[in-house]
PDB file of C-alpha atoms in Angstrom:
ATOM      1  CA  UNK O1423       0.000   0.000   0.000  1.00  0.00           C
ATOM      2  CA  UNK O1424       1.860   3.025  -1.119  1.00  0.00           C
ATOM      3  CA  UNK O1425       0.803   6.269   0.243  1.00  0.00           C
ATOM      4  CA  UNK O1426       1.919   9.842  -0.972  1.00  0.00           C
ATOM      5  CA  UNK O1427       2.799  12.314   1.692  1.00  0.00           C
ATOM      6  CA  UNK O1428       1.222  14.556  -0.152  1.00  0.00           C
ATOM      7  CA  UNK O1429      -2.409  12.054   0.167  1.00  0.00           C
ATOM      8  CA  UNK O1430      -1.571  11.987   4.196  1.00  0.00           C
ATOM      9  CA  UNK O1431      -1.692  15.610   4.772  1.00  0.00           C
ATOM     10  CA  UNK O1432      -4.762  16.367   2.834  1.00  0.00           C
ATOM     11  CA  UNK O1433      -6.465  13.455   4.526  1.00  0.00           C
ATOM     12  CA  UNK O1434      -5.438  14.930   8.035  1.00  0.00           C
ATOM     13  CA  UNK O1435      -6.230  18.588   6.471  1.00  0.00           C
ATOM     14  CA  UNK O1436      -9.903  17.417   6.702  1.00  0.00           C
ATOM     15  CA  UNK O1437      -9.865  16.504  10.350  1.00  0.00           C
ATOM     16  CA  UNK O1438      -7.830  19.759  11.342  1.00  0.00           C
ATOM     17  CA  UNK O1439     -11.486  21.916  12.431  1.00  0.00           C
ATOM     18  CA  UNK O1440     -12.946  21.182  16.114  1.00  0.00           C
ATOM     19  CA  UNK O1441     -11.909  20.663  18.794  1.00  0.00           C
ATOM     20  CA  UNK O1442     -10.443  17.048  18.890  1.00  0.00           C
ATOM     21  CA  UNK O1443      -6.325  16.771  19.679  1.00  0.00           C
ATOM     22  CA  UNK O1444      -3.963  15.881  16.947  1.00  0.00           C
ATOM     23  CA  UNK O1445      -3.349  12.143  18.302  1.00  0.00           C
ATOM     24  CA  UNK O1446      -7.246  11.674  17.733  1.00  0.00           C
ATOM     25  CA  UNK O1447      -7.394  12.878  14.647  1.00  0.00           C
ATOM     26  CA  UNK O1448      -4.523  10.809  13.488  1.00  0.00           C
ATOM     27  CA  UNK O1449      -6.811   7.630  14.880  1.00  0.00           C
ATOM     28  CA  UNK O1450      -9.873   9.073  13.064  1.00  0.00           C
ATOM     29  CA  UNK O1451      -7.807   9.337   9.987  1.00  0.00           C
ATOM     30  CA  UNK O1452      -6.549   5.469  10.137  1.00  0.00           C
ATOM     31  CA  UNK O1453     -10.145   4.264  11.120  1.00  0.00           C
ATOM     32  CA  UNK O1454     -11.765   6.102   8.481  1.00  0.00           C
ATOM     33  CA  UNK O1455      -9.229   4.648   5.282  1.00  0.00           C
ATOM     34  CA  UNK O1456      -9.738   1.239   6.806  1.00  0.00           C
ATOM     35  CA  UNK O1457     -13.443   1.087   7.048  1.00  0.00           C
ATOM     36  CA  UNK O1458     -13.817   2.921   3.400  1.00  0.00           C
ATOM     37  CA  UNK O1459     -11.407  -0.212   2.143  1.00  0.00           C
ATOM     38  CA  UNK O1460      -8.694   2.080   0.889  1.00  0.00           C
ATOM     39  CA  UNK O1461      -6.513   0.222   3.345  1.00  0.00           C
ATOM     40  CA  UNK O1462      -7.019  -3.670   4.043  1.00  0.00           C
ATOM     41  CA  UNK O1463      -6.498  -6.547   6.149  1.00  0.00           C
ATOM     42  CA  UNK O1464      -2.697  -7.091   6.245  1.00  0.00           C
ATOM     43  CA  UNK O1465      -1.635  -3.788   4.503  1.00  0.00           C
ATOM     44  CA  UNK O1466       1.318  -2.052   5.737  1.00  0.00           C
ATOM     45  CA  UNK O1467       1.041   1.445   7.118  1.00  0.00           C
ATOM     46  CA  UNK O1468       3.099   4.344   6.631  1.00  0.00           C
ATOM     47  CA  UNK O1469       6.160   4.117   8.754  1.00  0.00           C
ATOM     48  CA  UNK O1470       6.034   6.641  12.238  1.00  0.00           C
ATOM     49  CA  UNK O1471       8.562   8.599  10.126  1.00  0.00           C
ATOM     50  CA  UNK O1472       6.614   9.407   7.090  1.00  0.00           C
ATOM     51  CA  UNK O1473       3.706  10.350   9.226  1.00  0.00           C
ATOM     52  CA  UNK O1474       5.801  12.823  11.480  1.00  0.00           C
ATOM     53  CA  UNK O1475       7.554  14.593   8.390  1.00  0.00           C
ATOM     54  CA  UNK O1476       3.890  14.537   6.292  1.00  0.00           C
ATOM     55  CA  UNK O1477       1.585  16.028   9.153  1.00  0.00           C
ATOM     56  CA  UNK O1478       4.088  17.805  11.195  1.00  0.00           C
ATOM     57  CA  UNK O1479       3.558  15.872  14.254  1.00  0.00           C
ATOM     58  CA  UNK O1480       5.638  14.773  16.863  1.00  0.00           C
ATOM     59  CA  UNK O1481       6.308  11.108  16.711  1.00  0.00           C
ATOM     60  CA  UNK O1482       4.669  11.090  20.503  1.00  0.00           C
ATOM     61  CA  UNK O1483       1.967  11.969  19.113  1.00  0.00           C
ATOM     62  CA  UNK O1484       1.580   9.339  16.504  1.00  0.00           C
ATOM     63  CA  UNK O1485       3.162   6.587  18.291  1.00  0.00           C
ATOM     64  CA  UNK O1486       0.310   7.144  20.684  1.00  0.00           C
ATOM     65  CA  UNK O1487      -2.431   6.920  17.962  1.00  0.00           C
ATOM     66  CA  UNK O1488      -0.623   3.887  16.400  1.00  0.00           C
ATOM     67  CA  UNK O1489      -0.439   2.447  19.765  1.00  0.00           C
ATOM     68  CA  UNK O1490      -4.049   2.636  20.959  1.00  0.00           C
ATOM     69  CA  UNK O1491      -5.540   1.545  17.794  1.00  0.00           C
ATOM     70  CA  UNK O1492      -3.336  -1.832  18.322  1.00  0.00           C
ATOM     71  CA  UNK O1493      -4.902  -2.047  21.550  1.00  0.00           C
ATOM     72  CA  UNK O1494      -7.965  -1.791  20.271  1.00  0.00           C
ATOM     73  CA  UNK O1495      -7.481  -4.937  17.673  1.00  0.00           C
ATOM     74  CA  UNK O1496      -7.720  -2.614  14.373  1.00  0.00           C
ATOM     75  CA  UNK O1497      -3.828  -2.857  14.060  1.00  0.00           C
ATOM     76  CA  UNK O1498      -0.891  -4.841  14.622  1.00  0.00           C
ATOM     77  CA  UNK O1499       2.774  -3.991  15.218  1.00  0.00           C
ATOM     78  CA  UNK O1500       5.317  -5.781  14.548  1.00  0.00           C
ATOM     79  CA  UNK O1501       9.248  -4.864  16.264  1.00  0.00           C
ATOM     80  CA  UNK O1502      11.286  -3.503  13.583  1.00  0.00           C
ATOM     81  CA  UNK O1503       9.176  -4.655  11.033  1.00  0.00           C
ATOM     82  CA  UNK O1504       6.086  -1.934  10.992  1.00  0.00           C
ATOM     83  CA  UNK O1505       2.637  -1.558  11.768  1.00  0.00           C
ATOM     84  CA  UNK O1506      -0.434  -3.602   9.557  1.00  0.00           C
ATOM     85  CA  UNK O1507      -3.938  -3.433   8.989  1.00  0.00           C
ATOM     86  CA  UNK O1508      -4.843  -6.576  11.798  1.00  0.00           C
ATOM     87  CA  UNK O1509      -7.031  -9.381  10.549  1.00  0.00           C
ATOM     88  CA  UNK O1510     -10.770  -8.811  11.388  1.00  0.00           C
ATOM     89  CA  UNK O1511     -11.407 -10.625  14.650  1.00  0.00           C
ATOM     90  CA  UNK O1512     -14.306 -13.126  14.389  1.00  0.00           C
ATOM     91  CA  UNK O1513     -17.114 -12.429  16.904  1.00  0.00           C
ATOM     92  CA  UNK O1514     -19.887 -14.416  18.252  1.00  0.00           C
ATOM     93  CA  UNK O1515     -23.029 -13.369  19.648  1.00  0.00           C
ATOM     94  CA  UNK O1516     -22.668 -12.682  23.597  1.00  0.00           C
ATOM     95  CA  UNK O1517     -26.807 -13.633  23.926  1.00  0.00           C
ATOM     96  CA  UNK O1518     -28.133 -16.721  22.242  1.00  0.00           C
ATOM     97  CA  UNK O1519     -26.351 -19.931  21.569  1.00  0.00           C
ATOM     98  CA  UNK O1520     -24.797 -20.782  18.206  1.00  0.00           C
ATOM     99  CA  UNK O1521     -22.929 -22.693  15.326  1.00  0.00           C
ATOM    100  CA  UNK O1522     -19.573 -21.373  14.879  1.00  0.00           C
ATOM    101  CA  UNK O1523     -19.098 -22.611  11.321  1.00  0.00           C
ATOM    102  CA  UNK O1524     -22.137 -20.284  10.025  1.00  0.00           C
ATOM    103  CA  UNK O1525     -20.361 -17.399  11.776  1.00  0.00           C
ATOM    104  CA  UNK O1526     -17.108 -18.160  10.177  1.00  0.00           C
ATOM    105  CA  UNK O1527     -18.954 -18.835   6.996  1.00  0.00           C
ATOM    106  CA  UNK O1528     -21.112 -16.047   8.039  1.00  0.00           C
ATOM    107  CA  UNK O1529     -18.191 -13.417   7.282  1.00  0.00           C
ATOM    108  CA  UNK O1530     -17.159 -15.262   3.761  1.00  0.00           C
ATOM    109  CA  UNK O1531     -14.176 -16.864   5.275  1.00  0.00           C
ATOM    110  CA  UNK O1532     -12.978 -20.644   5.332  1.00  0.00           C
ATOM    111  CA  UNK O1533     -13.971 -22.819   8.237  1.00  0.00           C
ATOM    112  CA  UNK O1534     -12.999 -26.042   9.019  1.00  0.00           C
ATOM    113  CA  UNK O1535     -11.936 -27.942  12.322  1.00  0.00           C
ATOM    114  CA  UNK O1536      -9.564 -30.494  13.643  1.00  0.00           C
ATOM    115  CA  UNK O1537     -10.678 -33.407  16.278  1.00  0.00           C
ATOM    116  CA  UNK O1538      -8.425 -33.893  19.505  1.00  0.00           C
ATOM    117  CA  UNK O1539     -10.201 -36.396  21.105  1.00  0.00           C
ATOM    118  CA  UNK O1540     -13.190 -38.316  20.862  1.00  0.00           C
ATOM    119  CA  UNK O1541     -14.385 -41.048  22.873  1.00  0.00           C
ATOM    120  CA  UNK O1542     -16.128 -42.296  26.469  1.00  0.00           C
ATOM    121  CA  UNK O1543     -14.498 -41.276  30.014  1.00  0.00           C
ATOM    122  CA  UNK O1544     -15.736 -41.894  33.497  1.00  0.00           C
ATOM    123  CA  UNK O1545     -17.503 -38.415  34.476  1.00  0.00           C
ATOM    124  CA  UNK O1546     -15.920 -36.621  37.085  1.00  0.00           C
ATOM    125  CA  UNK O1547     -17.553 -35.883  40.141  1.00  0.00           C
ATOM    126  CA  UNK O1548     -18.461 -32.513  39.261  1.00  0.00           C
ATOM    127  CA  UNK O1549     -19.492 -33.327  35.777  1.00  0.00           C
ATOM    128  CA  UNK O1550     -21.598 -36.207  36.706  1.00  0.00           C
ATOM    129  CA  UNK O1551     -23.150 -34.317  39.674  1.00  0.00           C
ATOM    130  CA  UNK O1552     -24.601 -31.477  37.025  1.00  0.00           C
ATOM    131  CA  UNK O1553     -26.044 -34.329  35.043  1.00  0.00           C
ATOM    132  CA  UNK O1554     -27.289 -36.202  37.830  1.00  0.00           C
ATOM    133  CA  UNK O1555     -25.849 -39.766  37.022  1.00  0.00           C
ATOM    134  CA  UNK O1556     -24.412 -42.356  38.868  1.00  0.00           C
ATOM    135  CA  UNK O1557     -20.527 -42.161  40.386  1.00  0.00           C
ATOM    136  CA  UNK O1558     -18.567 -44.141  37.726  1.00  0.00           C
ATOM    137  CA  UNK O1559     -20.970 -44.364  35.021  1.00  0.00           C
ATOM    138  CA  UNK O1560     -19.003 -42.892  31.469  1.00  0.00           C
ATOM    139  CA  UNK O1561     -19.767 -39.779  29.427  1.00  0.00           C
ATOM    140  CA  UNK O1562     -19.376 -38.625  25.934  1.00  0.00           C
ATOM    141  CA  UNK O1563     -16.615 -36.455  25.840  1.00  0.00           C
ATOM    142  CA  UNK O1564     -14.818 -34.416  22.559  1.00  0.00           C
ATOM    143  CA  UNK O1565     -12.687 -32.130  21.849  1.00  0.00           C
ATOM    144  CA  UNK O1566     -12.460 -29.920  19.077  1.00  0.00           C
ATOM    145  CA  UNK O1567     -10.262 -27.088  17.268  1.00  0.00           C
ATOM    146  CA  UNK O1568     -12.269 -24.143  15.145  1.00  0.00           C
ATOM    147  CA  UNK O1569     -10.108 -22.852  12.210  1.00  0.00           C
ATOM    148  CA  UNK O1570     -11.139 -19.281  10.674  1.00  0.00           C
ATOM    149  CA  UNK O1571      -9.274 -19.171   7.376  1.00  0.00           C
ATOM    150  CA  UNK O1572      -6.530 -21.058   8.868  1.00  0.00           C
ATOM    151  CA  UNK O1573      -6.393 -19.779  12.055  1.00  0.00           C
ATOM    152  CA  UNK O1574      -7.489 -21.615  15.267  1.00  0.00           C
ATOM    153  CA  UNK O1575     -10.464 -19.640  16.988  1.00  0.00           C
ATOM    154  CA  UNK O1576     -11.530 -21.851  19.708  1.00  0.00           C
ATOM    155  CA  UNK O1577     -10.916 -25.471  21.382  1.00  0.00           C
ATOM    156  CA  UNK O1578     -14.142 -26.371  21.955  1.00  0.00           C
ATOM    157  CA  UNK O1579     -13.977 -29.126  25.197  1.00  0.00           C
ATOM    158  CA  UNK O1580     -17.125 -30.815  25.673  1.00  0.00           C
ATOM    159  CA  UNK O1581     -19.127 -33.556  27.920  1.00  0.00           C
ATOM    160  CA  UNK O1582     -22.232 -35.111  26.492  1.00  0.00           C
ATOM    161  CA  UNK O1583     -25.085 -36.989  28.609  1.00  0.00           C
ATOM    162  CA  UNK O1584     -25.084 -40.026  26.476  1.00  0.00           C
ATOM    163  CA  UNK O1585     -28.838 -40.589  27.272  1.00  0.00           C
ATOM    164  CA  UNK O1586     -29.663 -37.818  24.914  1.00  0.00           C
ATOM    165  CA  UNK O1587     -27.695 -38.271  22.606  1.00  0.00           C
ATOM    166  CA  UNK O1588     -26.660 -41.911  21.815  1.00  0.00           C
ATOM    167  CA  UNK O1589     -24.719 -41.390  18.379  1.00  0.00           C
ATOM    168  CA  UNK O1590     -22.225 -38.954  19.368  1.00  0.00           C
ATOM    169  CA  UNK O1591     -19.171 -41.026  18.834  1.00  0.00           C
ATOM    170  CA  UNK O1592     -20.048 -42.185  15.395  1.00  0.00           C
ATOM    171  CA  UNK O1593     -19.985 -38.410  14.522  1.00  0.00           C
ATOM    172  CA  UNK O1594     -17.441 -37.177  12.052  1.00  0.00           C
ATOM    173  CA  UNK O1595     -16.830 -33.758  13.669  1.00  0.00           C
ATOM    174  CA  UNK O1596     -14.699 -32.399  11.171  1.00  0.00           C
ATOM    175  CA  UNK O1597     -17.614 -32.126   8.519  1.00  0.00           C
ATOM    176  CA  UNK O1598     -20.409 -31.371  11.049  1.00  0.00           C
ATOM    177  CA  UNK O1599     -19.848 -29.513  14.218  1.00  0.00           C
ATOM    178  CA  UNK O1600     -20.606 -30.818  17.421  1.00  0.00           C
ATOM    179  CA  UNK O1601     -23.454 -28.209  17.807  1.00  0.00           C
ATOM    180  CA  UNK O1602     -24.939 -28.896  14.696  1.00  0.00           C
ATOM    181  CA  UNK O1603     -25.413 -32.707  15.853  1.00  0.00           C
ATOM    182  CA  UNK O1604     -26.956 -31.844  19.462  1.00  0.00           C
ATOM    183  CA  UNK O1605     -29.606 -29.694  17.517  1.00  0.00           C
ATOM    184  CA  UNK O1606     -30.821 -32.776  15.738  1.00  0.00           C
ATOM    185  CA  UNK O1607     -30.236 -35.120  18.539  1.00  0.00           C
ATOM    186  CA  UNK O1608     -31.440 -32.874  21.477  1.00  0.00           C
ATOM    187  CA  UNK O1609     -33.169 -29.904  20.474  1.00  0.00           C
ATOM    188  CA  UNK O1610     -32.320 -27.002  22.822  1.00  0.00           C
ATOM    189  CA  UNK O1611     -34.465 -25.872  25.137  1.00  0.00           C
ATOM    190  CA  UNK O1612     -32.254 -23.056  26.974  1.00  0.00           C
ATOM    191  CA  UNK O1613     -28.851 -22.303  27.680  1.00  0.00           C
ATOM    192  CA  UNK O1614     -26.529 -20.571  30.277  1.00  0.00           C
ATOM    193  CA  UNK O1615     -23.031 -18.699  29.697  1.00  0.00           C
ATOM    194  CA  UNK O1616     -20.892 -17.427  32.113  1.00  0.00           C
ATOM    195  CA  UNK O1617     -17.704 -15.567  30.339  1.00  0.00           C
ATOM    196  CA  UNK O1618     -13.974 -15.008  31.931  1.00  0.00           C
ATOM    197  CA  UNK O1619     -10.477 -13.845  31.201  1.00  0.00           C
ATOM    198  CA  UNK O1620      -8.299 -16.695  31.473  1.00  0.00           C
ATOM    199  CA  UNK O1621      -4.836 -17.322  30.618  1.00  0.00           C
ATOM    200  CA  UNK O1622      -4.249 -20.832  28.711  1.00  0.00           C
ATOM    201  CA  UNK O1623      -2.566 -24.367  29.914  1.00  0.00           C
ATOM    202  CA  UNK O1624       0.697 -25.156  28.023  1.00  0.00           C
ATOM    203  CA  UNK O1625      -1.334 -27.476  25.950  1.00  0.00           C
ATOM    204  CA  UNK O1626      -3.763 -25.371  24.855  1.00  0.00           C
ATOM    205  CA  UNK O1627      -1.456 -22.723  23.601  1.00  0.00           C
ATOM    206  CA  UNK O1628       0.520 -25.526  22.002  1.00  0.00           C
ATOM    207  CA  UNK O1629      -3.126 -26.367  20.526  1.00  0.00           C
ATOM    208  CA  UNK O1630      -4.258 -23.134  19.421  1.00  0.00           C
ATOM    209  CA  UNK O1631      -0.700 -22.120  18.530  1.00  0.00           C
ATOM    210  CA  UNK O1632      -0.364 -19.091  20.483  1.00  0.00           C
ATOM    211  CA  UNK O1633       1.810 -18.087  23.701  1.00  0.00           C
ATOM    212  CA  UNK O1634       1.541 -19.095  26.946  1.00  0.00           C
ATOM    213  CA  UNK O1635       1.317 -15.706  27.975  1.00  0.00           C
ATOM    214  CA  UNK O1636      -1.785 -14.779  25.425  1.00  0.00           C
ATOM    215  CA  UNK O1637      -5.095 -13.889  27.757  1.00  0.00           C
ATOM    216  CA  UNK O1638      -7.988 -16.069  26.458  1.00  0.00           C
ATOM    217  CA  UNK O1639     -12.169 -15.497  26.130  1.00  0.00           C
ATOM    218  CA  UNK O1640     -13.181 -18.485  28.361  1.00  0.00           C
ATOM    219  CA  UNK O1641     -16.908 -19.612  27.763  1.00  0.00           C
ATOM    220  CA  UNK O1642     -18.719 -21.938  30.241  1.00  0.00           C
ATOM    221  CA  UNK O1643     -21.714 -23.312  27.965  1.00  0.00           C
ATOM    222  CA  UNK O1644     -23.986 -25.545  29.309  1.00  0.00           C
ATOM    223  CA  UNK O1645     -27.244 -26.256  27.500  1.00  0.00           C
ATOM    224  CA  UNK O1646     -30.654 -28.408  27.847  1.00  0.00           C
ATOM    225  CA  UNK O1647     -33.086 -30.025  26.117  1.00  0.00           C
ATOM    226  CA  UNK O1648     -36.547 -29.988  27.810  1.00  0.00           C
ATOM    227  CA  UNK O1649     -35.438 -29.702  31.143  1.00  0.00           C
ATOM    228  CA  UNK O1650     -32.900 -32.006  30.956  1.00  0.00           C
ATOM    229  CA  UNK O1651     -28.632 -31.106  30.687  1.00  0.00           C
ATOM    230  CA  UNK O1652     -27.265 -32.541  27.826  1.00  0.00           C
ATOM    231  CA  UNK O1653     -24.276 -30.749  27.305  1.00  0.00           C
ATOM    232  CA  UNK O1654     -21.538 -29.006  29.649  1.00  0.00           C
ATOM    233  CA  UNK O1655     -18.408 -27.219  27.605  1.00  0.00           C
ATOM    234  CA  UNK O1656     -15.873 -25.287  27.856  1.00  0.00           C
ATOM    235  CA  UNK O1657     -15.175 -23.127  24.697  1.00  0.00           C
ATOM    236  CA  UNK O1658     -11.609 -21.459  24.808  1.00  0.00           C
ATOM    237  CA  UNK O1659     -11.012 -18.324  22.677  1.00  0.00           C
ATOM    238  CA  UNK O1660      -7.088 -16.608  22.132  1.00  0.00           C
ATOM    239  CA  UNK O1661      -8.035 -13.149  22.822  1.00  0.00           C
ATOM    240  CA  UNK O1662      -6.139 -11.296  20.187  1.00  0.00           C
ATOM    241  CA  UNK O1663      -8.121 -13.677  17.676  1.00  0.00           C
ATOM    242  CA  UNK O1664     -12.245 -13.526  18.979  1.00  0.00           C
ATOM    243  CA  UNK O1665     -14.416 -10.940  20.471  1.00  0.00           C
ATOM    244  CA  UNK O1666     -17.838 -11.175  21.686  1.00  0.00           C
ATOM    245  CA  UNK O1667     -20.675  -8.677  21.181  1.00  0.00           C
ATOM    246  CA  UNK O1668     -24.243  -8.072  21.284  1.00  0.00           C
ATOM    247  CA  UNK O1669     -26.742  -5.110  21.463  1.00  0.00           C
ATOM    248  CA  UNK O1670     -30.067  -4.046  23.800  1.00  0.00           C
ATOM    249  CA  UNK O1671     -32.215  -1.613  23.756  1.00  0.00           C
ATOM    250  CA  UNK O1672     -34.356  -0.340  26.614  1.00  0.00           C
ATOM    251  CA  UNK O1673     -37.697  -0.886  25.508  1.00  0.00           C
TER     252      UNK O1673
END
């Protein structure tokens, strides 16, 4: 993406009326050429440099524009490499329950997923205690990787009453999605979230191929089928990859 000096200062020239400071309007200018499409996912910016000498701004003043739209996920910096346009982050719904390969497909990129495990277990205490089964007696358990375009979004770790849904096992997870399945087999009734900041286990990072130190969007899902829990899971997001969202209104 080249960009004339010349092009920079006219686009800040726009922004210079009102009352908003010069690191703002630097942010409103970067926001603005993204959203239009002008500049895309994984375009380079215009160095610090070129944006001090073409607006005749300190370099405070744009590193701290630069710097807080990383922070806020629209771009990514990169030591003594430069700063890009970041990849979109995919989103799910915060209310509602749903099928993460229509969201991925949703936005018009690739989806597909890898299987970890499949297979039976003995529940643990506090697993068989929400469903209400016997000590000892075995549960469906999987666990699942979410790709976005290549990219792993989630590790989807879930426990499955096998009263409800008998032909989990024989599932082929990587062309269906575990979700997809318990609609047919158990159609949901209601479900419950509860959302944290986590930071992952070594194997999960070594899963989801991202650092130890990367803070994750942990979902607690559990969901029934007239009146009855069918599923428990635990859906693990890398944070610098997923976002949640939602709207209300008041009425």
């Amino acid at each position: 993406m080249g960009v004339e000096d010349a092009d920079l200062a006219r686009l800040y020239a726009e922004r210079a009326s009102g009352s908003a400071p010069a690191y703002q309007r630097v942010k409103d200018l970067v926001t603005e050429q993204i959203t239009s499409g002008r500049w895309r996912e994984g375009d380079a910016l215009p160095s610090e440099s070129q944006f001090v000498d073409s607006l005749g701004l300190s370099r405070m003043t744009i590193n701290r524009a630069l710097r807080e739209l990383s922070a806020q996920g629209l771009l990514r910096r990169v030591m003594g490499v430069g700063t890009f346009v970041a990849p979109r982050k995919g989103s799910s719904a915060l209310a509602g329950v749903h099928n993460i390969a229509d969201e991925v497909r949703g936005r018009g990129h690739g989806y597909r997923a890898e299987v970890v495990f499949l297979g039976e277990e003995v529940a643990a205490p506090e697993i068989g205690g929400q469903f209400g089964t016997e000590p000892g007696r075995p549960v469906f358990r999987s666990r699942v990787v979410h790709f976005e375009d290549g990219v792993a979004v989630q590790l989807e770790d879930r426990y499955v009453n096998p009263r409800f849904a008998p032909g989990y096992l024989e599932q082929d997870f990587t062309t269906r999605t575990p979700f997809t399945y318990l609609s047919e087999a158990a159609p949901l009734g209601r479900g419950e979230h509860i959302v944290e900041a986590v930071l992952p286990s070594a194997e999960e990072s070594e899963i989801l191929g991202i650092a130890p130190s990367e803070p994750c969007l942990l979902i607690h899902r559990r969901t029934w089928s007239q009146e009855a829990l069918v599923s428990i899971a635990r859906l693990l997001h890398p944070g610098s990859r997923y976002r949640l969202e939602g709207t209300f209104d008041t009425h």
